[in-house]
Amino acid sequence: MTTPGPEHAKRLERRSLGVAMWGNLFMAAAGFVAAALSNSTAIMLDGLFSLIGFGSALLARRISRRIDAGPDKIRPFGYAADEALFSTFRALSLLGLIAFAIANAVRNIANYLRGIVPEPLVFEPMIIYFAGIGTTCAVLWAFHHFTWRKTGKSSAILRIEAKAAMFDAVITAAAGAGLAAIYFFRDGPLASVAPVGDAIIVLMLCLLAIGVHLREFRGGLGELAGITAPPGDLAIVRRALRPAISETGGTVRDLSLTKLGRSFVVTVYYDPGRAISAAEIDTLNLRMIRDARAALPGSDVLLIVTEHPRKWPDDLNPF
C-alpha cells in the first residue's frame, strides 16, 4: 500500500476523526435514551463511554491540525507532545468514569443487601440498542483501522480511536450477553442476583476496562516522562545511522531514542576524533535525519559533539 503525502494523510486522519466524533455522539445519545427506557446502569455507562469518545474525537481533530507544526516562539520543541497528552488524559478521564461507575455499582449492591430493591429492568429497548451499537462500533473500527493503515500506521490518535471502537464493541457485547443471561435466567439460577444483575455487570465491565485504560495511561505518561523507546525501534535507528558515521569517521559514544506521539527524537553523542567544522557537523546531522526518517518515519536527530556519553564521568560531573 502506497503511503499518501503528509497533507493527504492529515486530511484522511481528520475525516476519520470526524466520523468518530459523530459516531460516538450517536452512540452516546442512543445509550442515554436506552438507559432511561430500560433502567439499565450498564447501558448508561456505555453511553458515557461514548460521550467521552465524542469529546476525545473533537479534541483530536484540533490536535491533528497542528501536530506536524514545527517549533515556534510558544512551543520551541514543536507540537508532537500534544498527541501524548491526548492519549494520557483520555485514558485518565475514562479511569475516572470507571471509578465512579464502580462506586455507584457497589452502592446499589449494598442497598440491595439492606433490603432496598432497585427498579426492575425493561429488556425490550435493549435488543434494538445492542444491535445498533454493535454495528456502529464495528463500522467505526473498520473505518479507523483502514485509515490508520493507509496513512502509514504513524498516527497514535487513529490507533487509539480504532482500539477504542473495538473495545467499545467488546464492552457492548459483554453487557448484552450479561443482560441476556439475566433475562433468561431471572426466574431460575440467577433469581437471587437478578435485581442487582445490572450493577454486577457494571462491575464486571469496569474490571474488564480498567486494565486497558491503565496501559494507555502508563504508555502516554511514559512518553511525556521521556522514557526510552522500545528496543526494536532503537535497533532500527542504530542500523540506519551506521553508514553516515562510517563515511564521516569518528565514534558514536552513546545514542538514545525517545518517542513522543508519532515523533521520535534520536540523540547522538558523537566524537569526531579530529578537528571538524560547523558545516561538516551540519552536513552529518542532515544526513542522519534523512537516514533516520527513511527507517523510522517521524524521526528527528539531535547531534551532540562530545567526548563522553550521556552520563558525565565522575571526575567531570558538576552535581
Short mmCIF file of N, CA and C in Angstrom, two decimals, residues 20-33 35 40-58 86 89-103 105 129-130 133 136-137 140 144 160-161 163-175 198-199 201-214 216:
data_model
loop_
_atom_site.label_atom_id
_atom_site.label_comp_id
_atom_site.label_asym_id
_atom_site.label_seq_id
_atom_site.Cartn_x
_atom_site.Cartn_y
_atom_site.Cartn_z
N ALA A 20 -15.56 9.54 13.73
CA ALA A 20 -15.55 9.09 15.13
C ALA A 20 -16.37 10.01 16.01
N MET A 21 -16.26 11.30 15.77
CA MET A 21 -16.96 12.28 16.59
C MET A 21 -18.48 12.08 16.50
N TRP A 22 -19.00 12.03 15.27
CA TRP A 22 -20.45 11.91 15.11
C TRP A 22 -20.94 10.51 15.44
N GLY A 23 -20.11 9.49 15.18
CA GLY A 23 -20.49 8.14 15.56
C GLY A 23 -20.62 7.99 17.06
N ASN A 24 -19.67 8.56 17.81
CA ASN A 24 -19.73 8.50 19.27
C ASN A 24 -20.88 9.33 19.83
N LEU A 25 -21.17 10.46 19.18
CA LEU A 25 -22.30 11.27 19.64
C LEU A 25 -23.61 10.50 19.47
N PHE A 26 -23.74 9.81 18.34
CA PHE A 26 -24.94 8.98 18.12
C PHE A 26 -25.04 7.88 19.18
N MET A 27 -23.92 7.21 19.46
CA MET A 27 -23.95 6.12 20.43
C MET A 27 -24.23 6.64 21.84
N ALA A 28 -23.71 7.83 22.16
CA ALA A 28 -23.99 8.41 23.48
C ALA A 28 -25.48 8.73 23.63
N ALA A 29 -26.05 9.36 22.61
CA ALA A 29 -27.48 9.69 22.67
C ALA A 29 -28.33 8.42 22.76
N ALA A 30 -27.96 7.41 21.95
CA ALA A 30 -28.69 6.14 21.99
C ALA A 30 -28.58 5.49 23.36
N GLY A 31 -27.40 5.58 23.96
CA GLY A 31 -27.20 4.99 25.28
C GLY A 31 -28.04 5.65 26.35
N PHE A 32 -28.11 6.98 26.32
CA PHE A 32 -28.90 7.69 27.33
C PHE A 32 -30.39 7.39 27.18
N VAL A 33 -30.87 7.35 25.92
CA VAL A 33 -32.28 7.05 25.68
C VAL A 33 -32.61 5.62 26.11
N ALA A 35 -30.95 3.74 28.20
CA ALA A 35 -30.81 3.59 29.65
C ALA A 35 -32.06 4.11 30.37
N SER A 40 -31.29 0.65 32.91
CA SER A 40 -30.03 -0.07 32.97
C SER A 40 -28.85 0.87 33.20
N THR A 41 -28.14 0.65 34.30
CA THR A 41 -26.93 1.42 34.58
C THR A 41 -25.80 1.02 33.63
N ALA A 42 -25.78 -0.26 33.24
CA ALA A 42 -24.75 -0.74 32.32
C ALA A 42 -24.83 -0.01 30.98
N ILE A 43 -26.04 0.18 30.49
CA ILE A 43 -26.21 0.90 29.22
C ILE A 43 -25.87 2.38 29.41
N MET A 44 -26.22 2.95 30.56
CA MET A 44 -25.84 4.34 30.83
C MET A 44 -24.32 4.48 30.82
N LEU A 45 -23.61 3.51 31.43
CA LEU A 45 -22.14 3.54 31.43
C LEU A 45 -21.61 3.48 30.00
N ASP A 46 -22.22 2.63 29.19
CA ASP A 46 -21.81 2.52 27.78
C ASP A 46 -22.00 3.87 27.07
N GLY A 47 -23.12 4.54 27.36
CA GLY A 47 -23.35 5.84 26.76
C GLY A 47 -22.35 6.89 27.21
N LEU A 48 -21.95 6.84 28.48
CA LEU A 48 -20.96 7.78 29.00
C LEU A 48 -19.60 7.55 28.37
N PHE A 49 -19.25 6.30 28.15
CA PHE A 49 -18.01 6.00 27.43
C PHE A 49 -18.04 6.63 26.04
N SER A 50 -19.17 6.52 25.37
CA SER A 50 -19.30 7.09 24.03
C SER A 50 -19.25 8.61 24.07
N LEU A 51 -19.81 9.22 25.13
CA LEU A 51 -19.76 10.68 25.25
C LEU A 51 -18.32 11.16 25.40
N ILE A 52 -17.53 10.44 26.19
CA ILE A 52 -16.11 10.78 26.31
C ILE A 52 -15.42 10.57 24.97
N GLY A 53 -15.84 9.53 24.24
CA GLY A 53 -15.28 9.30 22.91
C GLY A 53 -15.57 10.46 21.96
N PHE A 54 -16.77 11.04 22.07
CA PHE A 54 -17.10 12.22 21.25
C PHE A 54 -16.19 13.39 21.59
N GLY A 55 -16.03 13.67 22.88
CA GLY A 55 -15.16 14.76 23.29
C GLY A 55 -13.71 14.52 22.87
N SER A 56 -13.27 13.28 22.96
CA SER A 56 -11.90 12.95 22.57
C SER A 56 -11.68 13.15 21.08
N ALA A 57 -12.65 12.73 20.27
CA ALA A 57 -12.52 12.89 18.82
C ALA A 57 -12.53 14.37 18.44
N LEU A 58 -13.36 15.16 19.14
CA LEU A 58 -13.40 16.60 18.88
C LEU A 58 -12.05 17.24 19.19
N PHE A 86 -2.86 13.90 24.69
CA PHE A 86 -4.21 13.43 24.35
C PHE A 86 -4.44 12.02 24.86
N PHE A 89 -4.51 11.92 28.91
CA PHE A 89 -5.67 12.47 29.60
C PHE A 89 -6.97 11.82 29.14
N ARG A 90 -7.00 11.25 27.94
CA ARG A 90 -8.17 10.48 27.53
C ARG A 90 -8.30 9.25 28.43
N ALA A 91 -7.17 8.55 28.62
CA ALA A 91 -7.19 7.38 29.49
C ALA A 91 -7.53 7.77 30.92
N LEU A 92 -7.01 8.90 31.38
CA LEU A 92 -7.28 9.34 32.75
C LEU A 92 -8.76 9.67 32.95
N SER A 93 -9.39 10.31 31.96
CA SER A 93 -10.81 10.62 32.09
C SER A 93 -11.65 9.35 32.12
N LEU A 94 -11.26 8.35 31.32
CA LEU A 94 -12.00 7.09 31.33
C LEU A 94 -11.80 6.34 32.65
N LEU A 95 -10.60 6.40 33.20
CA LEU A 95 -10.36 5.77 34.50
C LEU A 95 -11.20 6.46 35.59
N GLY A 96 -11.36 7.78 35.49
CA GLY A 96 -12.22 8.48 36.43
C GLY A 96 -13.67 8.03 36.32
N LEU A 97 -14.15 7.85 35.09
CA LEU A 97 -15.51 7.35 34.88
C LEU A 97 -15.67 5.94 35.43
N ILE A 98 -14.66 5.11 35.23
CA ILE A 98 -14.71 3.73 35.75
C ILE A 98 -14.78 3.73 37.27
N ALA A 99 -13.99 4.59 37.90
CA ALA A 99 -14.01 4.67 39.37
C ALA A 99 -15.40 5.09 39.87
N PHE A 100 -16.01 6.06 39.18
CA PHE A 100 -17.36 6.50 39.56
C PHE A 100 -18.36 5.37 39.38
N ALA A 101 -18.26 4.64 38.26
CA ALA A 101 -19.20 3.55 38.00
C ALA A 101 -19.06 2.42 39.02
N ILE A 102 -17.81 2.12 39.40
CA ILE A 102 -17.60 1.08 40.41
C ILE A 102 -18.23 1.50 41.74
N ALA A 103 -18.01 2.75 42.14
CA ALA A 103 -18.58 3.22 43.41
C ALA A 103 -20.10 3.17 43.38
N ALA A 105 -22.01 1.18 41.47
CA ALA A 105 -22.46 -0.21 41.46
C ALA A 105 -22.36 -0.83 42.84
N TYR A 129 -31.00 -1.49 21.02
CA TYR A 129 -29.78 -0.76 21.38
C TYR A 129 -28.54 -1.57 21.08
N PHE A 130 -28.48 -2.80 21.55
CA PHE A 130 -27.26 -3.59 21.39
C PHE A 130 -27.00 -3.93 19.92
N ILE A 133 -25.76 -0.47 18.31
CA ILE A 133 -24.46 -0.01 18.80
C ILE A 133 -23.36 -0.98 18.39
N THR A 136 -22.55 -0.16 14.82
CA THR A 136 -21.86 1.12 14.72
C THR A 136 -20.40 0.99 15.14
N CYS A 137 -20.13 0.28 16.22
CA CYS A 137 -18.76 0.08 16.70
C CYS A 137 -17.92 -0.66 15.65
N LEU A 140 -17.10 1.77 12.82
CA LEU A 140 -16.08 2.73 13.24
C LEU A 140 -14.71 2.09 13.31
N HIS A 144 -11.55 3.41 11.05
CA HIS A 144 -10.32 3.91 11.66
C HIS A 144 -9.12 3.03 11.31
N ILE A 160 -5.51 4.78 18.64
CA ILE A 160 -6.31 4.81 19.87
C ILE A 160 -7.80 4.76 19.54
N GLU A 161 -8.22 5.52 18.51
CA GLU A 161 -9.64 5.52 18.14
C GLU A 161 -10.09 4.15 17.63
N LYS A 163 -8.73 1.21 18.44
CA LYS A 163 -8.78 0.34 19.61
C LYS A 163 -9.99 0.65 20.48
N ALA A 164 -10.32 1.95 20.60
CA ALA A 164 -11.48 2.34 21.40
C ALA A 164 -12.77 1.80 20.80
N ALA A 165 -12.89 1.86 19.46
CA ALA A 165 -14.10 1.35 18.81
C ALA A 165 -14.22 -0.16 19.00
N MET A 166 -13.08 -0.85 18.86
CA MET A 166 -13.10 -2.30 19.06
C MET A 166 -13.44 -2.64 20.52
N PHE A 167 -12.83 -1.91 21.45
CA PHE A 167 -13.09 -2.18 22.86
C PHE A 167 -14.53 -1.85 23.22
N ASP A 168 -15.07 -0.78 22.63
CA ASP A 168 -16.47 -0.43 22.87
C ASP A 168 -17.38 -1.55 22.37
N ALA A 169 -17.01 -2.15 21.23
CA ALA A 169 -17.80 -3.27 20.72
C ALA A 169 -17.75 -4.46 21.68
N VAL A 170 -16.56 -4.72 22.25
CA VAL A 170 -16.42 -5.82 23.20
C VAL A 170 -17.25 -5.54 24.47
N ILE A 171 -17.15 -4.29 24.96
CA ILE A 171 -17.91 -3.90 26.16
C ILE A 171 -19.41 -4.04 25.91
N THR A 172 -19.86 -3.56 24.73
CA THR A 172 -21.28 -3.64 24.40
C THR A 172 -21.74 -5.09 24.30
N ALA A 173 -20.92 -5.93 23.67
CA ALA A 173 -21.27 -7.35 23.55
C ALA A 173 -21.31 -8.03 24.91
N ALA A 174 -20.36 -7.69 25.78
CA ALA A 174 -20.33 -8.28 27.12
C ALA A 174 -21.55 -7.84 27.93
N ALA A 175 -21.90 -6.55 27.83
CA ALA A 175 -23.09 -6.06 28.55
C ALA A 175 -24.34 -6.74 28.02
N ASP A 198 -27.75 -5.84 36.96
CA ASP A 198 -27.22 -4.72 36.19
C ASP A 198 -25.97 -4.14 36.86
N ALA A 199 -26.02 -3.98 38.19
CA ALA A 199 -24.87 -3.46 38.93
C ALA A 199 -23.68 -4.43 38.87
N ILE A 201 -23.05 -6.47 36.42
CA ILE A 201 -22.50 -6.36 35.06
C ILE A 201 -21.62 -5.11 34.96
N VAL A 202 -22.04 -4.02 35.57
CA VAL A 202 -21.23 -2.80 35.56
C VAL A 202 -19.87 -3.06 36.20
N LEU A 203 -19.86 -3.76 37.33
CA LEU A 203 -18.60 -4.09 37.99
C LEU A 203 -17.72 -4.94 37.08
N MET A 204 -18.30 -5.92 36.42
CA MET A 204 -17.52 -6.78 35.53
C MET A 204 -16.97 -5.99 34.34
N LEU A 205 -17.78 -5.11 33.78
CA LEU A 205 -17.32 -4.29 32.65
C LEU A 205 -16.18 -3.36 33.09
N CYS A 206 -16.29 -2.82 34.28
CA CYS A 206 -15.24 -1.93 34.78
C CYS A 206 -13.93 -2.68 35.00
N LEU A 207 -14.04 -3.89 35.54
CA LEU A 207 -12.82 -4.70 35.72
C LEU A 207 -12.20 -5.06 34.38
N LEU A 208 -13.05 -5.26 33.37
CA LEU A 208 -12.55 -5.55 32.03
C LEU A 208 -11.87 -4.33 31.42
N ALA A 209 -12.41 -3.15 31.71
CA ALA A 209 -11.92 -1.93 31.07
C ALA A 209 -10.71 -1.32 31.76
N ILE A 210 -10.59 -1.51 33.04
CA ILE A 210 -9.59 -0.76 33.79
C ILE A 210 -8.16 -1.10 33.37
N GLY A 211 -7.91 -2.37 33.05
CA GLY A 211 -6.56 -2.76 32.64
C GLY A 211 -6.15 -2.12 31.33
N VAL A 212 -7.08 -2.07 30.37
CA VAL A 212 -6.79 -1.48 29.07
C VAL A 212 -6.44 0.00 29.21
N HIS A 213 -7.24 0.74 29.97
CA HIS A 213 -7.02 2.18 30.09
C HIS A 213 -5.83 2.50 30.99
N LEU A 214 -5.51 1.63 31.93
CA LEU A 214 -4.30 1.82 32.71
C LEU A 214 -3.06 1.69 31.83
N GLU A 216 -2.93 2.33 28.59
CA GLU A 216 -2.88 3.54 27.77
C GLU A 216 -2.34 4.73 28.57
#
